[in-house]
Amino acid sequence: MAMMVDETISDFDCYASLSTPTTTITTTTTSSSSEDDHGCTWNDWSPVFDWDAFSGGDNFQDLIESMIQGSGNCFHNSEEDSAEIMEEEEEESGDSNNNQSEDINGLKLVHLLMAAAEALTGVNKSRELARVILVRLKELASPNGATNMERLAAHFTDALQALLEGAASGTLHAKHMFSPNYKDEHHQGDVLAAFQLLQDMSPFVKFGHFTANQAILESVTHDRRVHIVDYDIMEGIQWASLMQALVSRKDGPPTPHLRITALSRSGSGRRSFGTVQETGRRLTAFAASIGQPFSFHHCRLDSDEIFKPTNLKLVRGEALIINCMLHLPHFSYRASDSVASFLSGSKTLNPRLVTLVEEELRPIGDEEGFVGRFMDTLHHYSALYDSLEAGFPLQSRARALVERVFLGPRITGSLARIYRARGEEERCSWGEWLSGVGFCESNISFANHCQAKLLLGLFNDGYRVEEIGTNKLVLGWKSRRLLSASIWTTMDIDL
Amino acid sequence: MFHAKKPSTMNSHDRPMCVQGDSGLVLTTDPKPRLRWTVELHERFVDAVTQLGGPDKATPKTIMRVMGVKGLTLYHLKSHLQKFRLGKQPHKEFNDHSVKDSDRATSLELQRNSASSSGMIGRNMNEMQMEVQRRLHEQLEVQRHLQLRIEAQGKYMQTILEKACQTLGGEENMALPTRTFKGIGNHQGGLIPDISAAFKEFGTPPLTFSSFQDLNICGEHIDLHAQSSMGERSSSFDGFMNLSNTTTDHNLSLGKKRSSPYNTSNGKSPFMWSDDFRLHELGGGGSCLGSNNEDDHQIIQMERSCNPEIDSVSDIYESKPLLQDEKKFDAKLERPSPRRAAQVSSLSAQGGRNSVFG
């Protein structure tokens, strides 16, 4: 079953024929994006082509057909394992301006990605074809490419490659796929630099932290002892601003005693900013420096990462807060069993408040399958890349660093998860899960919402914050929702 | 203040339109009888709530049980409890701004003397005004707090970077973001160009206030002129800038004074977010940094040697050639933005590595 790969040169006139007034794909959009349609305003993203025809579920044959529509060249597409990859050429070179060719190139990349995804999992699965497409993609896209789309495509290509190999060798369930230890691969200095950059360039980290902290502050105004259980403390930066706020609060009893219990995982290797113990030491020193009574505890999870509430040490009279940051851009994915055990375990402890920050994904119908979710993930990260670019258009190296260190591995993890989950029931968000388990929504206060708006005002004005329901703030870029922060409680306010 | 506020609306003894029911409740005679929260009733309410442990712990049901007042429905209690809870909040925020008692008394008088029918409307207007005022005040508070919190985060971030620099610095000359761009001349590895390249074009954004605090040339502070045009990040950021200039006493008190060169001669800690950041010193600083300390100390040069002001924040991000030509420069040295450059490489070099980190 030898593969014939002929590189043929063809004109991609089909795109030109479908063109509408062009804007660049990956940068700020001109068309009005409807605020309600938060998920799939493809036209914002790529107005040159009609995306609706391509959102998942299409027959692979048709896809290939349409890709060569109008090219007039020979193109073999067969159920057997021979296929040819079309070659695009500099047909634009003479007449089109840079924008248009950028669009075209971006489109090609997207199509190739979609084709690869389809080849991997679609009706006419073909590993060989997928492999060929990925080879082609690797040639076209590089992680240091000039445009967002190129770099994005490069990372997605790597992710798909990993899936392909994993599927082949059966190592798809290896932990490293889901929570890639980019911290090990990258030099520590890289990771630190990227983290600093990420914080400076985008509001994601601060949004999640500050929203949660404000909710916590409001709920403990009368308490003398506060106990926070943090699912994934990372480097502990969230608590620096909480401590500052606690120290300087004017009402209620003076600075309450703060106790933080951080969960640590045994198997995930050394993290970039040090271990949980180091974080604890750092926080303790910081607390001492600002006069915050503080103690730090460490709760080790077993290798299965299941949380057992009995491992916690609780003190009478303290206000218990559960803090669950998932999916901030520099976090790695945690296994859902672990998260589920944590959240349901905390229910038994009757916490005062649960703060949850997670990424906001568009709910995908089952019929769209892997490809649909793949495209949605592509859209999600494209928006993320765009948001970084819009704020800092000239600092492409800085952005490339952040993308390489954090977002790339996240993409790999994200695809691995949806690949693994294909065919299964679509997983709901953790927020929905919480309300299903019995937590009640707790109102986001005016101050919190106001703070989020002010924070975003410091960054590019493409960011926006929405209040969903009564207990959730969602940070979005243009029309795409990216990160949500919600607060929950076990008490019912009324009766 | 909550108590002070409510009586004005709960005064019933002058209102001819109210009737006293058998149950002891005062109801109005409008088409839709509304419960009037008299002072006594409210006192009982507050007693019940405190008995139950405060407005957040108490529930309408339990309050009803404790109060034991006939004719009082859950509906009444729900809405009153909610108002009470909301009322408690601004109460605390308004502490500093609370109206004096005498003023309060006069406003009560006014309320009492106004026509009874418009009294109700007046009360609503008053409440609305209070609401608006409260919101505005809250917004200002939020703004102030946000700034402090961002600073706190930045300060903490620095401790991370310090630690990392110490552990990773070692023999390698690591180029790390905030403090200094250490000399890269000796490095062999491939990672430095990456980070340095990233930072060369990046610089310090104006968003992490803490980064500003690091900017220090020859012991001077760096001035950020609030008037600088900010491009699209104008209004709220300007607000912040101005806010920062006026609220300079928000000095996060550090337990120990760091003996780093970042403490200026006048002893202010780097976290003073104040007017006296002077950028023009950078001009002089640039030259003092530059020429004498070339290869040995591997100082990153300042771009804007003579420009007293940062004209616009957006300038920082322009990828202009970042170096003046006259400065000799080690080829391997990557060029950071002026902001990064403004950090005390020279001082650190002079003082030896340890002194940088206090």
PDB file of N, CA and C in Angstrom, chain A residues 187 189-190 192-193 195-197 199-201 206 209-210 214 217 235 237 240-241 244 250-251 282-283 286 289-290 391-392 394-398 404 446-447 450-451 457-459 493 495, chain B residues 61 85 92 135 138-139 142-144 146 148-150 152-153 155-157 159-160 164 168 174 178 191 194-195 197-199 201-202 205 207-208 232-233 236-237 252-255 317:
ATOM      1  N   HIS A 187      13.374  25.256  29.695  1.00  0.00           N
ATOM      2  CA  HIS A 187      14.251  25.757  30.728  1.00  0.00           C
ATOM      3  C   HIS A 187      13.437  26.585  31.710  1.00  0.00           C
ATOM      4  N   GLY A 189      14.092  29.203  33.208  1.00  0.00           N
ATOM      5  CA  GLY A 189      14.098  30.630  32.918  1.00  0.00           C
ATOM      6  C   GLY A 189      13.052  30.990  31.875  1.00  0.00           C
ATOM      7  N   ASP A 190      12.935  30.103  30.907  1.00  0.00           N
ATOM      8  CA  ASP A 190      11.908  30.298  29.884  1.00  0.00           C
ATOM      9  C   ASP A 190      10.539  30.387  30.501  1.00  0.00           C
ATOM     10  N   LEU A 192       9.631  31.004  33.545  1.00  0.00           N
ATOM     11  CA  LEU A 192       9.435  32.200  34.359  1.00  0.00           C
ATOM     12  C   LEU A 192       9.179  33.420  33.498  1.00  0.00           C
ATOM     13  N   ALA A 193      10.022  33.545  32.484  1.00  0.00           N
ATOM     14  CA  ALA A 193       9.869  34.704  31.608  1.00  0.00           C
ATOM     15  C   ALA A 193       8.499  34.675  30.951  1.00  0.00           C
ATOM     16  N   PHE A 195       5.843  33.318  32.015  1.00  0.00           N
ATOM     17  CA  PHE A 195       4.786  33.594  32.977  1.00  0.00           C
ATOM     18  C   PHE A 195       4.678  35.084  33.245  1.00  0.00           C
ATOM     19  N   GLN A 196       5.808  35.697  33.398  1.00  0.00           N
ATOM     20  CA  GLN A 196       5.781  37.138  33.624  1.00  0.00           C
ATOM     21  C   GLN A 196       5.128  37.838  32.438  1.00  0.00           C
ATOM     22  N   LEU A 197       5.523  37.409  31.260  1.00  0.00           N
ATOM     23  CA  LEU A 197       4.962  38.014  30.070  1.00  0.00           C
ATOM     24  C   LEU A 197       3.457  37.792  30.009  1.00  0.00           C
ATOM     25  N   GLN A 199       1.361  37.387  32.302  1.00  0.00           N
ATOM     26  CA  GLN A 199       0.643  38.253  33.233  1.00  0.00           C
ATOM     27  C   GLN A 199       0.583  39.681  32.746  1.00  0.00           C
ATOM     28  N   ASP A 200       1.656  40.102  32.140  1.00  0.00           N
ATOM     29  CA  ASP A 200       1.691  41.487  31.709  1.00  0.00           C
ATOM     30  C   ASP A 200       0.856  41.712  30.470  1.00  0.00           C
ATOM     31  N   MET A 201       0.805  40.718  29.636  1.00  0.00           N
ATOM     32  CA  MET A 201       0.202  40.940  28.327  1.00  0.00           C
ATOM     33  C   MET A 201      -1.291  40.677  28.314  1.00  0.00           C
ATOM     34  N   LYS A 206      -4.961  37.642  36.137  1.00  0.00           N
ATOM     35  CA  LYS A 206      -5.467  38.575  37.142  1.00  0.00           C
ATOM     36  C   LYS A 206      -6.982  38.488  37.252  1.00  0.00           C
ATOM     37  N   HIS A 209      -7.861  35.458  39.364  1.00  0.00           N
ATOM     38  CA  HIS A 209      -7.464  35.628  40.760  1.00  0.00           C
ATOM     39  C   HIS A 209      -8.289  36.692  41.464  1.00  0.00           C
ATOM     40  N   PHE A 210      -8.415  37.830  40.821  1.00  0.00           N
ATOM     41  CA  PHE A 210      -9.069  38.938  41.526  1.00  0.00           C
ATOM     42  C   PHE A 210     -10.549  38.691  41.718  1.00  0.00           C
ATOM     43  N   GLN A 214     -12.035  38.672  45.417  1.00  0.00           N
ATOM     44  CA  GLN A 214     -13.055  39.618  45.839  1.00  0.00           C
ATOM     45  C   GLN A 214     -14.235  38.873  46.442  1.00  0.00           C
ATOM     46  N   LEU A 217     -13.227  37.752  49.861  1.00  0.00           N
ATOM     47  CA  LEU A 217     -13.192  38.862  50.812  1.00  0.00           C
ATOM     48  C   LEU A 217     -14.579  39.219  51.294  1.00  0.00           C
ATOM     49  N   GLU A 235       2.259  28.785  41.924  1.00  0.00           N
ATOM     50  CA  GLU A 235       3.268  29.589  42.617  1.00  0.00           C
ATOM     51  C   GLU A 235       2.654  30.489  43.675  1.00  0.00           C
ATOM     52  N   ILE A 237       0.525  33.025  43.547  1.00  0.00           N
ATOM     53  CA  ILE A 237       0.441  34.464  43.362  1.00  0.00           C
ATOM     54  C   ILE A 237      -0.956  34.996  43.659  1.00  0.00           C
ATOM     55  N   ALA A 240      -1.231  36.505  47.206  1.00  0.00           N
ATOM     56  CA  ALA A 240      -0.536  37.745  47.573  1.00  0.00           C
ATOM     57  C   ALA A 240      -1.523  38.901  47.643  1.00  0.00           C
ATOM     58  N   SER A 241      -2.365  39.003  46.633  1.00  0.00           N
ATOM     59  CA  SER A 241      -3.275  40.138  46.655  1.00  0.00           C
ATOM     60  C   SER A 241      -4.391  39.932  47.683  1.00  0.00           C
ATOM     61  N   GLN A 244      -2.968  41.045  50.950  1.00  0.00           N
ATOM     62  CA  GLN A 244      -2.899  42.501  51.015  1.00  0.00           C
ATOM     63  C   GLN A 244      -4.266  43.075  51.343  1.00  0.00           C
ATOM     64  N   LYS A 250     -10.998  47.431  56.504  1.00  0.00           N
ATOM     65  CA  LYS A 250     -11.308  48.357  57.584  1.00  0.00           C
ATOM     66  C   LYS A 250     -12.467  47.894  58.447  1.00  0.00           C
ATOM     67  N   ASP A 251     -13.334  47.129  57.849  1.00  0.00           N
ATOM     68  CA  ASP A 251     -14.501  46.740  58.632  1.00  0.00           C
ATOM     69  C   ASP A 251     -14.333  45.332  59.149  1.00  0.00           C
ATOM     70  N   ARG A 282       7.408  30.722  50.429  1.00  0.00           N
ATOM     71  CA  ARG A 282       7.342  32.053  49.846  1.00  0.00           C
ATOM     72  C   ARG A 282       6.152  32.825  50.382  1.00  0.00           C
ATOM     73  N   LEU A 283       5.026  32.149  50.438  1.00  0.00           N
ATOM     74  CA  LEU A 283       3.836  32.815  50.942  1.00  0.00           C
ATOM     75  C   LEU A 283       4.001  33.193  52.401  1.00  0.00           C
ATOM     76  N   PHE A 286       6.096  36.228  52.560  1.00  0.00           N
ATOM     77  CA  PHE A 286       5.355  37.394  52.104  1.00  0.00           C
ATOM     78  C   PHE A 286       4.368  37.846  53.155  1.00  0.00           C
ATOM     79  N   SER A 289       5.957  39.673  55.780  1.00  0.00           N
ATOM     80  CA  SER A 289       6.413  41.011  55.408  1.00  0.00           C
ATOM     81  C   SER A 289       5.289  42.031  55.415  1.00  0.00           C
ATOM     82  N   ILE A 290       4.070  41.581  55.287  1.00  0.00           N
ATOM     83  CA  ILE A 290       3.000  42.581  55.341  1.00  0.00           C
ATOM     84  C   ILE A 290       2.157  42.482  56.599  1.00  0.00           C
ATOM     85  N   GLY A 391      -3.049  43.289  21.723  1.00  0.00           N
ATOM     86  CA  GLY A 391      -2.493  44.179  22.731  1.00  0.00           C
ATOM     87  C   GLY A 391      -1.053  44.532  22.434  1.00  0.00           C
ATOM     88  N   PHE A 392      -0.363  43.592  21.849  1.00  0.00           N
ATOM     89  CA  PHE A 392       1.073  43.783  21.673  1.00  0.00           C
ATOM     90  C   PHE A 392       1.483  43.352  20.277  1.00  0.00           C
ATOM     91  N   LEU A 394       3.572  44.243  18.172  1.00  0.00           N
ATOM     92  CA  LEU A 394       4.934  44.231  17.677  1.00  0.00           C
ATOM     93  C   LEU A 394       5.833  43.253  18.403  1.00  0.00           C
ATOM     94  N   GLN A 395       5.316  42.716  19.454  1.00  0.00           N
ATOM     95  CA  GLN A 395       6.190  41.881  20.275  1.00  0.00           C
ATOM     96  C   GLN A 395       6.000  40.427  19.946  1.00  0.00           C
ATOM     97  N   SER A 396       6.213  40.103  18.701  1.00  0.00           N
ATOM     98  CA  SER A 396       5.861  38.742  18.297  1.00  0.00           C
ATOM     99  C   SER A 396       6.759  37.726  18.946  1.00  0.00           C
ATOM    100  N   ARG A 397       7.986  38.121  19.253  1.00  0.00           N
ATOM    101  CA  ARG A 397       8.841  37.119  19.893  1.00  0.00           C
ATOM    102  C   ARG A 397       8.358  36.813  21.295  1.00  0.00           C
ATOM    103  N   ALA A 398       7.955  37.854  21.958  1.00  0.00           N
ATOM    104  CA  ALA A 398       7.451  37.632  23.324  1.00  0.00           C
ATOM    105  C   ALA A 398       6.234  36.724  23.278  1.00  0.00           C
ATOM    106  N   ARG A 404       4.724  29.207  22.974  1.00  0.00           N
ATOM    107  CA  ARG A 404       5.478  27.967  22.947  1.00  0.00           C
ATOM    108  C   ARG A 404       5.477  27.297  24.318  1.00  0.00           C
ATOM    109  N   PHE A 446     -21.606  43.828  42.904  1.00  0.00           N
ATOM    110  CA  PHE A 446     -21.343  44.964  42.028  1.00  0.00           C
ATOM    111  C   PHE A 446     -19.853  45.301  42.047  1.00  0.00           C
ATOM    112  N   ALA A 447     -19.267  45.261  43.214  1.00  0.00           N
ATOM    113  CA  ALA A 447     -17.850  45.610  43.324  1.00  0.00           C
ATOM    114  C   ALA A 447     -16.985  44.664  42.504  1.00  0.00           C
ATOM    115  N   CYS A 450     -17.443  45.383  38.859  1.00  0.00           N
ATOM    116  CA  CYS A 450     -16.786  46.662  38.598  1.00  0.00           C
ATOM    117  C   CYS A 450     -15.282  46.480  38.515  1.00  0.00           C
ATOM    118  N   GLN A 451     -14.754  45.690  39.417  1.00  0.00           N
ATOM    119  CA  GLN A 451     -13.318  45.460  39.421  1.00  0.00           C
ATOM    120  C   GLN A 451     -12.876  44.784  38.144  1.00  0.00           C
ATOM    121  N   GLY A 457     -10.150  47.238  31.470  1.00  0.00           N
ATOM    122  CA  GLY A 457      -9.886  48.542  30.891  1.00  0.00           C
ATOM    123  C   GLY A 457      -8.409  48.850  30.775  1.00  0.00           C
ATOM    124  N   LEU A 458      -7.615  48.148  31.583  1.00  0.00           N
ATOM    125  CA  LEU A 458      -6.179  48.367  31.509  1.00  0.00           C
ATOM    126  C   LEU A 458      -5.563  47.696  30.297  1.00  0.00           C
ATOM    127  N   PHE A 459      -6.300  46.773  29.768  1.00  0.00           N
ATOM    128  CA  PHE A 459      -5.769  46.043  28.628  1.00  0.00           C
ATOM    129  C   PHE A 459      -6.497  46.490  27.373  1.00  0.00           C
ATOM    130  N   ILE A 493     -29.615  31.174  50.511  1.00  0.00           N
ATOM    131  CA  ILE A 493     -29.827  32.442  51.190  1.00  0.00           C
ATOM    132  C   ILE A 493     -31.265  32.549  51.686  1.00  0.00           C
ATOM    133  N   LEU A 495     -34.347  31.009  53.043  1.00  0.00           N
ATOM    134  CA  LEU A 495     -34.882  29.835  53.747  1.00  0.00           C
ATOM    135  C   LEU A 495     -33.894  28.667  53.646  1.00  0.00           C
TER     136      LEU A 495
ATOM    137  N   LYS B  61     -37.533  32.876  57.622  1.00  0.00           N
ATOM    138  CA  LYS B  61     -38.355  31.966  58.414  1.00  0.00           C
ATOM    139  C   LYS B  61     -38.016  32.047  59.899  1.00  0.00           C
ATOM    140  N   ARG B  85     -29.506  43.823  54.710  1.00  0.00           N
ATOM    141  CA  ARG B  85     -28.187  43.321  54.363  1.00  0.00           C
ATOM    142  C   ARG B  85     -27.453  44.302  53.464  1.00  0.00           C
ATOM    143  N   LYS B  92     -20.659  50.418  56.100  1.00  0.00           N
ATOM    144  CA  LYS B  92     -19.258  50.325  56.464  1.00  0.00           C
ATOM    145  C   LYS B  92     -18.412  51.190  55.566  1.00  0.00           C
ATOM    146  N   ARG B 135     -23.004  53.716  44.752  1.00  0.00           N
ATOM    147  CA  ARG B 135     -22.340  53.031  43.652  1.00  0.00           C
ATOM    148  C   ARG B 135     -21.069  53.753  43.229  1.00  0.00           C
ATOM    149  N   GLU B 138     -18.467  53.273  45.687  1.00  0.00           N
ATOM    150  CA  GLU B 138     -17.947  51.914  45.623  1.00  0.00           C
ATOM    151  C   GLU B 138     -16.969  51.757  44.462  1.00  0.00           C
ATOM    152  N   GLN B 139     -17.321  52.381  43.372  1.00  0.00           N
ATOM    153  CA  GLN B 139     -16.462  52.255  42.204  1.00  0.00           C
ATOM    154  C   GLN B 139     -15.083  52.830  42.465  1.00  0.00           C
ATOM    155  N   VAL B 142     -13.218  50.460  44.586  1.00  0.00           N
ATOM    156  CA  VAL B 142     -12.764  49.302  43.816  1.00  0.00           C
ATOM    157  C   VAL B 142     -11.503  49.651  43.038  1.00  0.00           C
ATOM    158  N   GLN B 143     -11.517  50.825  42.471  1.00  0.00           N
ATOM    159  CA  GLN B 143     -10.373  51.234  41.688  1.00  0.00           C
ATOM    160  C   GLN B 143      -9.118  51.287  42.539  1.00  0.00           C
ATOM    161  N   ARG B 144      -9.295  51.863  43.690  1.00  0.00           N
ATOM    162  CA  ARG B 144      -8.152  51.984  44.587  1.00  0.00           C
ATOM    163  C   ARG B 144      -7.649  50.617  45.011  1.00  0.00           C
ATOM    164  N   LEU B 146      -8.025  47.824  43.533  1.00  0.00           N
ATOM    165  CA  LEU B 146      -7.455  47.076  42.409  1.00  0.00           C
ATOM    166  C   LEU B 146      -5.992  47.422  42.235  1.00  0.00           C
ATOM    167  N   LEU B 148      -3.938  48.464  44.470  1.00  0.00           N
ATOM    168  CA  LEU B 148      -3.162  47.859  45.539  1.00  0.00           C
ATOM    169  C   LEU B 148      -2.942  46.380  45.318  1.00  0.00           C
ATOM    170  N   ARG B 149      -3.969  45.757  44.837  1.00  0.00           N
ATOM    171  CA  ARG B 149      -3.852  44.313  44.656  1.00  0.00           C
ATOM    172  C   ARG B 149      -2.880  43.972  43.543  1.00  0.00           C
ATOM    173  N   ILE B 150      -2.941  44.757  42.497  1.00  0.00           N
ATOM    174  CA  ILE B 150      -1.991  44.502  41.416  1.00  0.00           C
ATOM    175  C   ILE B 150      -0.566  44.699  41.918  1.00  0.00           C
ATOM    176  N   ALA B 152       0.453  44.283  44.920  1.00  0.00           N
ATOM    177  CA  ALA B 152       0.815  43.168  45.788  1.00  0.00           C
ATOM    178  C   ALA B 152       1.248  41.966  44.965  1.00  0.00           C
ATOM    179  N   GLN B 153       0.514  41.707  43.924  1.00  0.00           N
ATOM    180  CA  GLN B 153       0.879  40.586  43.063  1.00  0.00           C
ATOM    181  C   GLN B 153       2.251  40.788  42.464  1.00  0.00           C
ATOM    182  N   LYS B 155       4.655  42.527  43.613  1.00  0.00           N
ATOM    183  CA  LYS B 155       5.689  42.379  44.632  1.00  0.00           C
ATOM    184  C   LYS B 155       5.984  40.903  44.856  1.00  0.00           C
ATOM    185  N   TYR B 156       4.942  40.142  44.928  1.00  0.00           N
ATOM    186  CA  TYR B 156       5.126  38.712  45.139  1.00  0.00           C
ATOM    187  C   TYR B 156       5.858  38.085  43.963  1.00  0.00           C
ATOM    188  N   MET B 157       5.483  38.526  42.791  1.00  0.00           N
ATOM    189  CA  MET B 157       6.120  37.993  41.589  1.00  0.00           C
ATOM    190  C   MET B 157       7.620  38.229  41.656  1.00  0.00           C
ATOM    191  N   THR B 159       9.424  38.319  44.276  1.00  0.00           N
ATOM    192  CA  THR B 159      10.100  37.375  45.171  1.00  0.00           C
ATOM    193  C   THR B 159      10.361  36.067  44.453  1.00  0.00           C
ATOM    194  N   ILE B 160       9.430  35.708  43.593  1.00  0.00           N
ATOM    195  CA  ILE B 160       9.659  34.483  42.820  1.00  0.00           C
ATOM    196  C   ILE B 160      10.876  34.645  41.932  1.00  0.00           C
ATOM    197  N   ALA B 164      14.395  32.687  41.938  1.00  0.00           N
ATOM    198  CA  ALA B 164      14.817  31.950  40.742  1.00  0.00           C
ATOM    199  C   ALA B 164      16.160  32.439  40.264  1.00  0.00           C
ATOM    200  N   LEU B 168      18.962  29.927  39.867  1.00  0.00           N
ATOM    201  CA  LEU B 168      19.350  29.635  38.500  1.00  0.00           C
ATOM    202  C   LEU B 168      20.533  30.463  38.048  1.00  0.00           C
ATOM    203  N   MET B 174      21.904  34.304  33.758  1.00  0.00           N
ATOM    204  CA  MET B 174      20.542  34.182  33.268  1.00  0.00           C
ATOM    205  C   MET B 174      19.966  35.549  33.012  1.00  0.00           C
ATOM    206  N   THR B 178      12.546  40.820  35.352  1.00  0.00           N
ATOM    207  CA  THR B 178      12.385  42.143  35.931  1.00  0.00           C
ATOM    208  C   THR B 178      13.667  42.829  36.337  1.00  0.00           C
ATOM    209  N   LEU B 191      18.990  29.279  25.174  1.00  0.00           N
ATOM    210  CA  LEU B 191      17.714  29.809  25.642  1.00  0.00           C
ATOM    211  C   LEU B 191      17.749  31.297  25.797  1.00  0.00           C
ATOM    212  N   ASP B 194      16.364  33.585  23.194  1.00  0.00           N
ATOM    213  CA  ASP B 194      14.923  33.524  23.114  1.00  0.00           C
ATOM    214  C   ASP B 194      14.261  34.506  24.058  1.00  0.00           C
ATOM    215  N   ILE B 195      14.641  34.381  25.310  1.00  0.00           N
ATOM    216  CA  ILE B 195      14.023  35.257  26.293  1.00  0.00           C
ATOM    217  C   ILE B 195      14.425  36.686  26.024  1.00  0.00           C
ATOM    218  N   ALA B 197      15.357  37.994  23.365  1.00  0.00           N
ATOM    219  CA  ALA B 197      14.682  38.508  22.175  1.00  0.00           C
ATOM    220  C   ALA B 197      13.271  38.890  22.530  1.00  0.00           C
ATOM    221  N   ALA B 198      12.678  38.039  23.327  1.00  0.00           N
ATOM    222  CA  ALA B 198      11.310  38.340  23.713  1.00  0.00           C
ATOM    223  C   ALA B 198      11.249  39.638  24.485  1.00  0.00           C
ATOM    224  N   PHE B 199      12.193  39.814  25.354  1.00  0.00           N
ATOM    225  CA  PHE B 199      12.122  41.010  26.159  1.00  0.00           C
ATOM    226  C   PHE B 199      12.687  42.219  25.459  1.00  0.00           C
ATOM    227  N   GLU B 201      12.030  43.267  22.691  1.00  0.00           N
ATOM    228  CA  GLU B 201      10.996  44.013  22.016  1.00  0.00           C
ATOM    229  C   GLU B 201       9.842  44.348  22.940  1.00  0.00           C
ATOM    230  N   PHE B 202       9.897  43.746  24.097  1.00  0.00           N
ATOM    231  CA  PHE B 202       8.696  43.828  24.899  1.00  0.00           C
ATOM    232  C   PHE B 202       8.728  44.963  25.893  1.00  0.00           C
ATOM    233  N   PRO B 205       5.386  46.592  30.263  1.00  0.00           N
ATOM    234  CA  PRO B 205       4.130  47.242  29.951  1.00  0.00           C
ATOM    235  C   PRO B 205       3.717  48.112  31.120  1.00  0.00           C
ATOM    236  N   LEU B 207       1.209  48.043  32.633  1.00  0.00           N
ATOM    237  CA  LEU B 207       0.114  47.437  33.342  1.00  0.00           C
ATOM    238  C   LEU B 207       0.524  46.832  34.657  1.00  0.00           C
ATOM    239  N   THR B 208       1.732  46.364  34.719  1.00  0.00           N
ATOM    240  CA  THR B 208       2.146  45.853  36.018  1.00  0.00           C
ATOM    241  C   THR B 208       2.791  46.989  36.748  1.00  0.00           C
ATOM    242  N   GLU B 232      -4.776  53.480  23.018  1.00  0.00           N
ATOM    243  CA  GLU B 232      -6.133  53.037  23.301  1.00  0.00           C
ATOM    244  C   GLU B 232      -6.381  52.775  24.756  1.00  0.00           C
ATOM    245  N   ARG B 233      -5.321  52.680  25.507  1.00  0.00           N
ATOM    246  CA  ARG B 233      -5.586  52.352  26.894  1.00  0.00           C
ATOM    247  C   ARG B 233      -5.749  53.616  27.697  1.00  0.00           C
ATOM    248  N   SER B 236      -9.250  54.691  31.566  1.00  0.00           N
ATOM    249  CA  SER B 236      -9.146  54.131  32.911  1.00  0.00           C
ATOM    250  C   SER B 236      -7.712  54.084  33.371  1.00  0.00           C
ATOM    251  N   PHE B 237      -6.820  53.928  32.427  1.00  0.00           N
ATOM    252  CA  PHE B 237      -5.428  53.883  32.845  1.00  0.00           C
ATOM    253  C   PHE B 237      -5.006  55.240  33.349  1.00  0.00           C
ATOM    254  N   LEU B 252       2.883  49.662  50.704  1.00  0.00           N
ATOM    255  CA  LEU B 252       2.787  48.344  51.318  1.00  0.00           C
ATOM    256  C   LEU B 252       3.923  48.221  52.298  1.00  0.00           C
ATOM    257  N   SER B 253       3.563  48.023  53.497  1.00  0.00           N
ATOM    258  CA  SER B 253       4.647  48.029  54.472  1.00  0.00           C
ATOM    259  C   SER B 253       5.380  46.710  54.427  1.00  0.00           C
ATOM    260  N   LEU B 254       6.598  46.805  54.160  1.00  0.00           N
ATOM    261  CA  LEU B 254       7.392  45.595  54.116  1.00  0.00           C
ATOM    262  C   LEU B 254       7.981  45.368  55.478  1.00  0.00           C
ATOM    263  N   GLY B 255       8.008  44.130  55.812  1.00  0.00           N
ATOM    264  CA  GLY B 255       8.522  43.822  57.135  1.00  0.00           C
ATOM    265  C   GLY B 255       9.961  44.264  57.290  1.00  0.00           C
ATOM    266  N   TYR B 317       6.848  50.074  23.051  1.00  0.00           N
ATOM    267  CA  TYR B 317       6.714  48.818  22.338  1.00  0.00           C
ATOM    268  C   TYR B 317       7.134  48.910  20.900  1.00  0.00           C
TER     269      TYR B 317
END
